[in-house]
Amino acid sequence: MFKSSTTVVPETPKVPRHIAIIMDGNGRWATKRFLPRVAGHVKGVEAVRGVVEHCVERGVEYLTLFAFSSENWRRPAEEVSLLMRLFVTALEREVSKMHANNIRLKVVGDLSRFDPKLQELIAAAERRTANNSRLTVTVCANYGGRWDIMQATSKMVAAHPGAQEFTEDMLAPHLAMAYAPEPDLFIRTGGEERISNFLLWQLAYSELYFTQTFWPDFTPESLDEAIASYQQRERRFGQTGEQVAKKTN
Ligand code: IPE
Ligand code: IPE
Ligand code: MG
């Protein structure tokens, strides 16, 4: 179990140990080119490949990607089903490569709403890559931060029958990403500056980075820029700047 940033003052790694990304702007990328929105999603998958490879090179240990939110079901049915098909193809095509590169794949979210075939594909990919250790790539699918907190709360209550009081430490193991430390760096592409119900609990002390770049245009160099920005930040976790300086000097 990783320590929570509100329970202890965590280490601040030079290269973020965990990067979480809202990959936004696929639709606008396509529309700008008079292409159907789905063309942006297809191109977005290619951007994922580049970023995964670059995370391996930079020594990032956890990469978390928001692929489909619990609110994305509100989109037109054809876009939703195209996204699902794309997810299936991407899984079929990429998992062997990830496995060969020692990458562990996790998919978190309320998967019960997905086609059983897709659920099986996900479970098989997770099983196959479970012991890989170079990088953990988590795809958040039908994920919502509120869903996560609620499902964890239900499990916590069930695990402590009769308890009247609960602590963070009792909740944390039930969160969908309990296997990962909290993100050091959060990135949102596409120009919007909001969290859109992503990792609400886990982003408590993450450094936030927003860029206008649409996700399909996000390259390894763009990732380096985000990491460089992160490296300029002073992460204080509630302390004073003087306290932080004393600790690192
Ligand atoms: C992000 O791109 C991908 C998903 C939400 C699946 P969008 O599809 O939201 O692209 P924009 O924001 O409409 O440009
Ligand atoms: C957030 O993007 C979800 C994903 C990238 C998967 P949205 O495009 O759905 O967010 P809003 O609707 O602009 O807030
Ligand atoms: Mg969007």
Coordinates of N, CA and C in Angstrom, one line a residue, residues 8-199:
V8 N 1.0 11.4 5.1 CA 2.4 11.7 5.3 C 2.8 12.6 4.2
V9 N 3.9 13.3 4.4 CA 4.5 14.2 3.3 C 5.3 13.2 2.4
P10 N 4.8 13.0 1.1 CA 5.5 12.1 0.3 C 6.8 12.6 -0.3
E11 N 7.6 11.6 -0.9 CA 8.8 12.0 -1.6 C 8.4 12.7 -2.9
T12 N 9.2 13.6 -3.4 CA 8.9 14.3 -4.6 C 10.0 13.9 -5.7
P13 N 9.7 12.8 -6.5 CA 10.6 12.4 -7.4 C 10.9 13.4 -8.5
K14 N 12.1 13.4 -9.0 CA 12.5 14.4 -10.1 C 11.7 14.1 -11.4
V15 N 11.7 12.8 -11.7 CA 10.8 12.4 -12.9 C 9.5 11.9 -12.2
P16 N 8.4 12.4 -12.6 CA 7.2 11.9 -12.0 C 7.1 10.4 -12.0
R17 N 6.8 9.9 -10.9 CA 6.6 8.4 -10.8 C 5.3 8.0 -11.4
H18 N 4.3 8.8 -11.3 CA 3.0 8.5 -11.8 C 2.5 9.7 -12.6
I19 N 2.1 9.5 -13.8 CA 1.5 10.6 -14.6 C 0.1 10.1 -15.0
A20 N -0.9 11.0 -14.8 CA -2.2 10.7 -15.2 C -2.7 11.7 -16.2
I21 N -3.3 11.2 -17.3 CA -3.6 12.1 -18.4 C -5.1 12.1 -18.9
I22 N -5.7 13.2 -19.0 CA -7.0 13.3 -19.7 C -6.7 13.6 -21.1
M23 N -6.9 12.6 -22.0 CA -6.5 12.7 -23.4 C -7.7 13.4 -24.1
D24 N -7.7 14.7 -24.1 CA -8.9 15.4 -24.7 C -8.5 16.1 -26.0
G25 N -9.5 16.3 -26.8 CA -9.3 17.1 -28.0 C -9.3 16.3 -29.3
N26 N -9.6 15.0 -29.2 CA -9.6 14.2 -30.4 C -10.7 14.7 -31.5
G27 N -11.9 15.0 -30.9 CA -13.0 15.4 -31.8 C -12.6 16.7 -32.5
R28 N -12.1 17.6 -31.8 CA -11.8 18.9 -32.3 C -10.6 18.8 -33.3
W29 N -9.7 18.0 -33.0 CA -8.6 17.7 -33.9 C -9.1 17.3 -35.3
A30 N -10.1 16.4 -35.3 CA -10.6 15.9 -36.5 C -11.5 16.9 -37.2
T31 N -12.3 17.6 -36.5 CA -13.3 18.6 -37.0 C -12.5 19.7 -37.8
K32 N -11.4 20.1 -37.1 CA -10.5 21.1 -37.7 C -10.0 20.7 -39.1
R33 N -9.9 19.4 -39.3 CA -9.4 18.9 -40.6 C -10.6 18.4 -41.5
F34 N -11.8 18.8 -41.2 CA -13.0 18.3 -41.9 C -13.1 16.8 -42.0
L35 N -12.6 16.2 -40.9 CA -12.7 14.7 -40.8 C -13.8 14.3 -39.8
P36 N -14.3 13.1 -39.9 CA -15.3 12.7 -38.8 C -14.5 12.5 -37.5
R37 N -15.3 12.8 -36.4 CA -14.7 12.7 -35.1 C -13.8 11.5 -34.8
V38 N -14.4 10.3 -35.3 CA -13.7 9.1 -35.1 C -12.3 9.1 -35.6
A39 N -12.0 9.8 -36.7 CA -10.6 9.9 -37.2 C -9.7 10.5 -36.1
G40 N -10.2 11.3 -35.3 CA -9.4 11.9 -34.2 C -9.2 10.8 -33.1
H41 N -10.1 10.0 -32.9 CA -9.9 8.9 -31.9 C -8.9 7.9 -32.4
V42 N -9.0 7.6 -33.7 CA -8.0 6.7 -34.3 C -6.6 7.2 -34.2
K43 N -6.4 8.5 -34.5 CA -5.1 9.2 -34.4 C -4.7 9.2 -32.9
G44 N -5.7 9.4 -32.0 CA -5.4 9.4 -30.6 C -4.7 8.2 -30.1
V45 N -5.1 7.0 -30.7 CA -4.5 5.8 -30.2 C -3.0 5.8 -30.6
E46 N -2.7 6.4 -31.7 CA -1.3 6.5 -32.1 C -0.5 7.3 -31.1
A47 N -1.1 8.4 -30.7 CA -0.5 9.2 -29.7 C -0.2 8.5 -28.4
V48 N -1.1 7.6 -28.0 CA -1.0 6.8 -26.8 C 0.3 6.0 -26.9
R49 N 0.5 5.3 -28.1 CA 1.7 4.5 -28.3 C 3.0 5.3 -28.1
G50 N 3.0 6.5 -28.6 CA 4.2 7.3 -28.5 C 4.5 7.7 -27.0
V51 N 3.4 8.0 -26.3 CA 3.6 8.4 -24.9 C 3.9 7.3 -24.0
V52 N 3.4 6.1 -24.3 CA 3.7 4.9 -23.5 C 5.2 4.6 -23.7
E53 N 5.7 4.6 -24.9 CA 7.1 4.3 -25.2 C 8.0 5.3 -24.5
H54 N 7.6 6.6 -24.5 CA 8.4 7.6 -23.9 C 8.4 7.6 -22.4
C55 N 7.3 7.1 -21.8 CA 7.3 7.0 -20.4 C 8.3 5.9 -20.0
V56 N 8.4 4.8 -20.8 CA 9.3 3.8 -20.5 C 10.7 4.4 -20.5
E57 N 11.0 5.2 -21.6 CA 12.3 5.8 -21.7 C 12.7 6.7 -20.6
R58 N 11.7 7.5 -20.1 CA 11.9 8.5 -19.1 C 11.9 7.9 -17.6
G59 N 11.6 6.6 -17.6 CA 11.6 5.9 -16.3 C 10.3 6.2 -15.4
V60 N 9.2 6.6 -16.1 CA 8.0 6.8 -15.3 C 7.4 5.4 -15.0
E61 N 6.9 5.2 -13.8 CA 6.5 3.8 -13.4 C 5.0 3.6 -13.6
Y62 N 4.2 4.6 -13.5 CA 2.8 4.5 -13.7 C 2.3 5.5 -14.7
L63 N 1.5 5.1 -15.7 CA 0.9 6.0 -16.6 C -0.6 5.7 -16.6
T64 N -1.4 6.7 -16.3 CA -2.9 6.4 -16.2 C -3.6 7.3 -17.3
L65 N -4.4 6.7 -18.1 CA -5.0 7.3 -19.2 C -6.5 7.3 -19.1
F66 N -7.2 8.5 -19.2 CA -8.6 8.5 -19.2 C -9.1 8.3 -20.6
A67 N -9.7 7.2 -20.8 CA -10.1 6.8 -22.2 C -11.6 7.0 -22.4
F68 N -12.4 6.8 -21.3 CA -13.9 6.9 -21.5 C -14.5 7.1 -20.1
S69 N -15.1 8.3 -20.0 CA -15.7 8.6 -18.7 C -17.1 8.1 -18.5
S70 N -17.5 8.0 -17.2 CA -18.8 7.5 -16.9 C -19.9 8.4 -17.6
E71 N -19.5 9.7 -17.9 CA -20.5 10.6 -18.6 C -20.4 10.5 -20.1
N72 N -19.4 9.8 -20.7 CA -19.3 9.8 -22.1 C -20.4 8.9 -22.8
W73 N -21.1 8.2 -22.0 CA -22.3 7.5 -22.5 C -23.3 8.5 -23.1
R74 N -23.2 9.7 -22.7 CA -24.2 10.7 -23.1 C -24.0 11.1 -24.6
R75 N -22.9 10.7 -25.1 CA -22.6 11.0 -26.5 C -23.5 10.2 -27.5
P76 N -23.5 10.7 -28.8 CA -24.3 9.9 -29.7 C -24.0 8.5 -29.8
A77 N -25.0 7.6 -29.9 CA -24.7 6.2 -29.9 C -23.7 5.7 -30.8
E78 N -23.6 6.3 -32.0 CA -22.6 5.8 -33.0 C -21.2 6.1 -32.5
E79 N -21.0 7.3 -31.9 CA -19.7 7.6 -31.4 C -19.3 6.6 -30.3
V80 N -20.2 6.3 -29.4 CA -19.9 5.4 -28.3 C -19.5 4.1 -28.9
S81 N -20.3 3.6 -29.8 CA -20.0 2.2 -30.3 C -18.7 2.2 -31.1
L82 N -18.4 3.3 -31.8 CA -17.1 3.4 -32.5 C -15.9 3.4 -31.5
L83 N -16.1 4.1 -30.4 CA -15.1 4.1 -29.4 C -14.9 2.7 -28.8
M84 N -16.0 2.0 -28.6 CA -15.8 0.6 -28.0 C -15.1 -0.3 -29.0
R85 N -15.4 -0.1 -30.3 CA -14.7 -1.0 -31.3 C -13.3 -0.7 -31.3
L86 N -13.0 0.6 -31.2 CA -11.6 1.1 -31.3 C -10.8 0.5 -30.0
F87 N -11.5 0.5 -28.9 CA -10.9 -0.1 -27.7 C -10.6 -1.6 -27.9
V88 N -11.5 -2.3 -28.5 CA -11.3 -3.7 -28.8 C -10.1 -3.9 -29.7
T89 N -10.1 -3.2 -30.8 CA -8.9 -3.3 -31.8 C -7.6 -2.9 -31.1
A90 N -7.6 -1.9 -30.3 CA -6.4 -1.4 -29.7 C -5.9 -2.5 -28.8
L91 N -6.8 -3.1 -28.0 CA -6.4 -4.2 -27.1 C -5.8 -5.3 -27.8
E92 N -6.5 -5.8 -28.9 CA -6.1 -6.9 -29.7 C -4.7 -6.7 -30.3
R93 N -4.5 -5.4 -30.8 CA -3.2 -5.1 -31.4 C -2.0 -4.8 -30.5
E94 N -2.3 -4.2 -29.4 CA -1.2 -3.6 -28.6 C -0.7 -4.5 -27.5
V95 N -1.6 -5.4 -27.0 CA -1.2 -6.2 -25.8 C 0.1 -7.0 -25.9
S96 N 0.3 -7.6 -27.1 CA 1.5 -8.4 -27.2 C 2.7 -7.6 -27.2
K97 N 2.6 -6.4 -27.8 CA 3.8 -5.5 -27.8 C 4.1 -5.0 -26.4
M98 N 3.0 -4.7 -25.6 CA 3.2 -4.2 -24.3 C 3.8 -5.3 -23.4
H99 N 3.3 -6.5 -23.6 CA 3.9 -7.7 -22.9 C 5.3 -7.9 -23.2
A100 N 5.7 -7.8 -24.5 CA 7.1 -7.9 -24.9 C 8.0 -6.8 -24.2
N101 N 7.4 -5.7 -24.0 CA 8.1 -4.6 -23.4 C 8.0 -4.5 -21.9
N102 N 7.6 -5.6 -21.3 CA 7.5 -5.7 -19.8 C 6.5 -4.7 -19.2
I103 N 5.5 -4.4 -19.9 CA 4.5 -3.4 -19.5 C 3.2 -4.1 -18.9
R104 N 2.8 -3.7 -17.7 CA 1.6 -4.3 -17.1 C 0.4 -3.4 -17.5
L105 N -0.7 -4.0 -17.9 CA -1.9 -3.3 -18.3 C -3.0 -3.5 -17.3
K106 N -3.6 -2.4 -16.9 CA -4.7 -2.5 -16.0 C -5.9 -1.7 -16.6
V107 N -7.1 -2.1 -16.4 CA -8.2 -1.3 -16.9 C -9.1 -1.1 -15.7
V108 N -9.4 0.1 -15.3 CA -10.3 0.4 -14.2 C -11.5 1.2 -14.5
G109 N -12.6 1.0 -13.8 CA -13.8 1.6 -14.1 C -14.9 0.6 -13.9
D110 N -16.2 1.0 -14.1 CA -17.3 0.1 -14.0 C -17.4 -0.7 -15.3
L111 N -16.7 -1.8 -15.3 CA -16.6 -2.6 -16.6 C -17.9 -3.4 -16.9
S112 N -18.8 -3.5 -15.9 CA -20.0 -4.3 -16.0 C -20.9 -3.8 -17.2
R113 N -20.7 -2.6 -17.6 CA -21.6 -2.1 -18.6 C -21.1 -2.4 -20.0
F114 N -19.9 -2.9 -20.1 CA -19.3 -3.2 -21.4 C -19.7 -4.6 -21.9
D115 N -19.7 -4.7 -23.2 CA -19.9 -6.0 -23.9 C -19.1 -7.1 -23.2
P116 N -19.7 -8.3 -23.0 CA -19.0 -9.4 -22.3 C -17.7 -9.7 -23.0
K117 N -17.7 -9.6 -24.4 CA -16.5 -10.0 -25.1 C -15.4 -9.0 -24.8
L118 N -15.7 -7.8 -24.7 CA -14.7 -6.8 -24.3 C -14.2 -7.0 -22.9
Q119 N -15.2 -7.3 -22.0 CA -14.8 -7.6 -20.6 C -13.8 -8.8 -20.6
E120 N -14.0 -9.8 -21.4 CA -13.1 -11.0 -21.4 C -11.7 -10.6 -21.9
L121 N -11.8 -9.8 -23.0 CA -10.5 -9.3 -23.6 C -9.7 -8.5 -22.6
I122 N -10.4 -7.7 -21.8 CA -9.7 -6.9 -20.8 C -9.1 -7.8 -19.7
A123 N -9.9 -8.8 -19.3 CA -9.4 -9.7 -18.2 C -8.2 -10.5 -18.7
A124 N -8.3 -11.0 -20.0 CA -7.2 -11.7 -20.5 C -5.9 -10.9 -20.6
A125 N -6.0 -9.6 -21.1 CA -4.9 -8.8 -21.2 C -4.3 -8.5 -19.8
E126 N -5.1 -8.3 -18.8 CA -4.6 -8.0 -17.5 C -3.9 -9.2 -16.9
R127 N -4.5 -10.4 -17.2 CA -3.8 -11.7 -16.7 C -2.5 -11.9 -17.3
R128 N -2.4 -11.7 -18.6 CA -1.2 -11.9 -19.4 C -0.1 -11.0 -18.9
T129 N -0.4 -9.8 -18.6 CA 0.7 -8.8 -18.3 C 0.9 -8.6 -16.8
A130 N 0.2 -9.4 -16.0 CA 0.1 -9.1 -14.5 C 1.5 -9.0 -13.9
N131 N 2.5 -9.8 -14.3 CA 3.7 -9.8 -13.6 C 4.8 -8.9 -14.2
N132 N 4.4 -8.1 -15.2 CA 5.4 -7.2 -15.8 C 5.6 -6.0 -14.9
S133 N 6.8 -5.4 -15.0 CA 7.2 -4.5 -13.9 C 7.9 -3.2 -14.4
R134 N 8.0 -3.0 -15.7 CA 8.7 -1.8 -16.2 C 7.8 -0.6 -16.0
L135 N 6.6 -0.7 -16.5 CA 5.7 0.4 -16.4 C 4.3 -0.2 -16.3
T136 N 3.4 0.4 -15.4 CA 2.0 0.0 -15.3 C 1.2 1.1 -16.1
V137 N 0.5 0.6 -17.1 CA -0.4 1.5 -17.9 C -1.8 1.2 -17.4
T138 N -2.5 2.2 -16.9 CA -3.9 2.0 -16.5 C -4.8 2.7 -17.4
V139 N -5.7 2.0 -18.0 CA -6.7 2.7 -18.8 C -8.0 2.8 -18.0
C140 N -8.5 4.1 -17.9 CA -9.7 4.3 -17.1 C -10.9 4.3 -18.1
A141 N -11.7 3.3 -18.0 CA -12.8 3.1 -19.0 C -14.1 3.0 -18.2
N142 N -15.1 3.7 -18.6 CA -16.3 3.9 -17.9 C -15.9 4.2 -16.4
Y143 N -15.0 5.1 -16.3 CA -14.5 5.5 -15.0 C -15.0 6.9 -14.6
G144 N -15.3 7.0 -13.3 CA -15.7 8.3 -12.8 C -15.1 8.4 -11.4
G145 N -14.6 9.6 -11.0 CA -14.0 9.7 -9.7 C -15.0 9.5 -8.6
R146 N -16.3 10.0 -8.9 CA -17.3 9.8 -7.9 C -17.7 8.3 -7.8
W147 N -17.8 7.6 -8.9 CA -18.0 6.2 -8.9 C -17.0 5.5 -8.0
D148 N -15.7 5.9 -8.2 CA -14.6 5.2 -7.5 C -14.8 5.4 -6.0
I149 N -15.1 6.6 -5.6 CA -15.2 6.9 -4.2 C -16.4 6.1 -3.6
M150 N -17.5 6.1 -4.4 CA -18.7 5.4 -3.9 C -18.5 3.9 -3.8
Q151 N -17.8 3.3 -4.8 CA -17.6 1.8 -4.8 C -16.7 1.4 -3.7
A152 N -15.7 2.3 -3.5 CA -14.7 2.0 -2.4 C -15.4 2.2 -1.0
T153 N -16.3 3.1 -0.9 CA -17.0 3.3 0.4 C -17.9 2.1 0.7
S154 N -18.6 1.6 -0.3 CA -19.4 0.4 -0.1 C -18.6 -0.7 0.3
K155 N -17.4 -0.9 -0.3 CA -16.6 -2.1 0.1 C -16.0 -1.9 1.5
M156 N -15.7 -0.6 1.8 CA -15.1 -0.4 3.1 C -16.1 -0.7 4.2
V157 N -17.4 -0.2 4.0 CA -18.4 -0.4 5.0 C -18.6 -1.9 5.2
A158 N -18.7 -2.7 4.0 CA -18.9 -4.1 4.1 C -17.7 -4.8 4.9
A159 N -16.5 -4.3 4.7 CA -15.4 -4.9 5.3 C -15.3 -4.6 6.8
H160 N -16.0 -3.6 7.3 CA -16.0 -3.3 8.7 C -17.4 -3.2 9.3
P161 N -18.0 -4.4 9.4 CA -19.4 -4.4 9.9 C -19.5 -3.7 11.3
G162 N -20.5 -2.9 11.4 CA -20.8 -2.3 12.7 C -19.9 -1.1 13.0
A163 N -18.9 -0.8 12.2 CA -18.0 0.4 12.5 C -18.8 1.7 12.4
Q164 N -18.5 2.6 13.3 CA -19.2 3.9 13.3 C -18.3 5.0 12.7
E165 N -17.0 4.8 12.8 CA -16.0 5.8 12.3 C -15.1 5.1 11.3
F166 N -14.7 5.9 10.3 CA -13.8 5.4 9.2 C -12.7 6.4 9.0
T167 N -11.6 5.8 8.6 CA -10.4 6.7 8.3 C -10.0 6.5 6.8
E168 N -9.2 7.4 6.4 CA -8.6 7.3 5.0 C -8.0 6.0 4.8
D169 N -7.2 5.5 5.8 CA -6.5 4.2 5.6 C -7.5 3.1 5.4
M170 N -8.7 3.2 5.9 CA -9.7 2.1 5.7 C -10.3 2.2 4.3
L171 N -10.3 3.4 3.8 CA -10.9 3.6 2.4 C -9.9 3.2 1.3
A172 N -8.7 3.7 1.5 CA -7.7 3.6 0.4 C -7.5 2.3 -0.3
P173 N -7.5 1.2 0.5 CA -7.3 -0.1 -0.2 C -8.4 -0.5 -1.1
H174 N -9.6 0.1 -1.0 CA -10.7 -0.2 -1.9 C -10.8 0.6 -3.1
L175 N -10.0 1.7 -3.2 CA -10.1 2.5 -4.4 C -9.6 1.7 -5.6
A176 N -10.1 2.0 -6.8 CA -9.8 1.2 -8.0 C -8.3 1.2 -8.3
M177 N -7.5 2.3 -7.9 CA -6.1 2.3 -8.2 C -5.2 2.2 -7.0
A178 N -5.7 1.3 -6.0 CA -4.9 1.2 -4.8 C -3.5 0.6 -5.0
Y179 N -3.3 0.1 -6.2 CA -2.0 -0.5 -6.5 C -0.9 0.5 -6.9
A180 N -1.4 1.8 -7.0 CA -0.5 2.8 -7.5 C -0.4 4.0 -6.6
P181 N 0.8 4.6 -6.5 CA 0.9 5.8 -5.7 C 0.0 6.9 -6.3
E182 N -0.3 8.0 -5.6 CA -1.1 9.1 -6.2 C -0.3 9.7 -7.3
P183 N -1.0 10.3 -8.4 CA -0.2 10.9 -9.5 C 0.6 12.1 -9.0
D184 N 1.9 12.1 -9.5 CA 2.7 13.3 -9.2 C 2.3 14.4 -10.2
L185 N 2.0 14.0 -11.4 CA 1.7 15.0 -12.5 C 0.4 14.6 -13.2
F186 N -0.5 15.6 -13.3 CA -1.7 15.4 -14.1 C -1.6 16.3 -15.3
I187 N -2.0 15.7 -16.4 CA -1.9 16.5 -17.7 C -3.3 16.4 -18.3
R188 N -3.8 17.6 -18.8 CA -5.0 17.6 -19.6 C -4.7 18.3 -20.9
T189 N -4.9 17.6 -22.0 CA -4.7 18.2 -23.4 C -6.0 18.8 -23.8
G190 N -6.0 19.5 -24.9 CA -7.2 20.0 -25.6 C -7.7 21.3 -25.1
G191 N -7.0 22.0 -24.1 CA -7.4 23.3 -23.7 C -8.3 23.5 -22.6
E192 N -9.1 22.5 -22.3 CA -10.1 22.7 -21.1 C -9.3 22.6 -19.8
E193 N -9.7 23.4 -18.9 CA -9.0 23.4 -17.6 C -10.0 22.9 -16.5
R194 N -10.3 21.6 -16.6 CA -11.2 21.0 -15.6 C -10.8 19.5 -15.4
I195 N -11.4 18.9 -14.3 CA -11.0 17.5 -14.0 C -12.0 16.5 -14.6
S196 N -13.2 17.0 -15.0 CA -14.2 16.1 -15.6 C -14.4 14.8 -14.9
N197 N -14.5 14.8 -13.6 CA -14.8 13.6 -12.8 C -13.7 12.5 -13.0
F198 N -12.4 12.9 -13.2 CA -11.3 11.9 -13.3 C -11.0 11.6 -11.9
L199 N -9.7 11.4 -11.5 CA -9.3 10.8 -10.3 C -9.5 11.8 -9.1

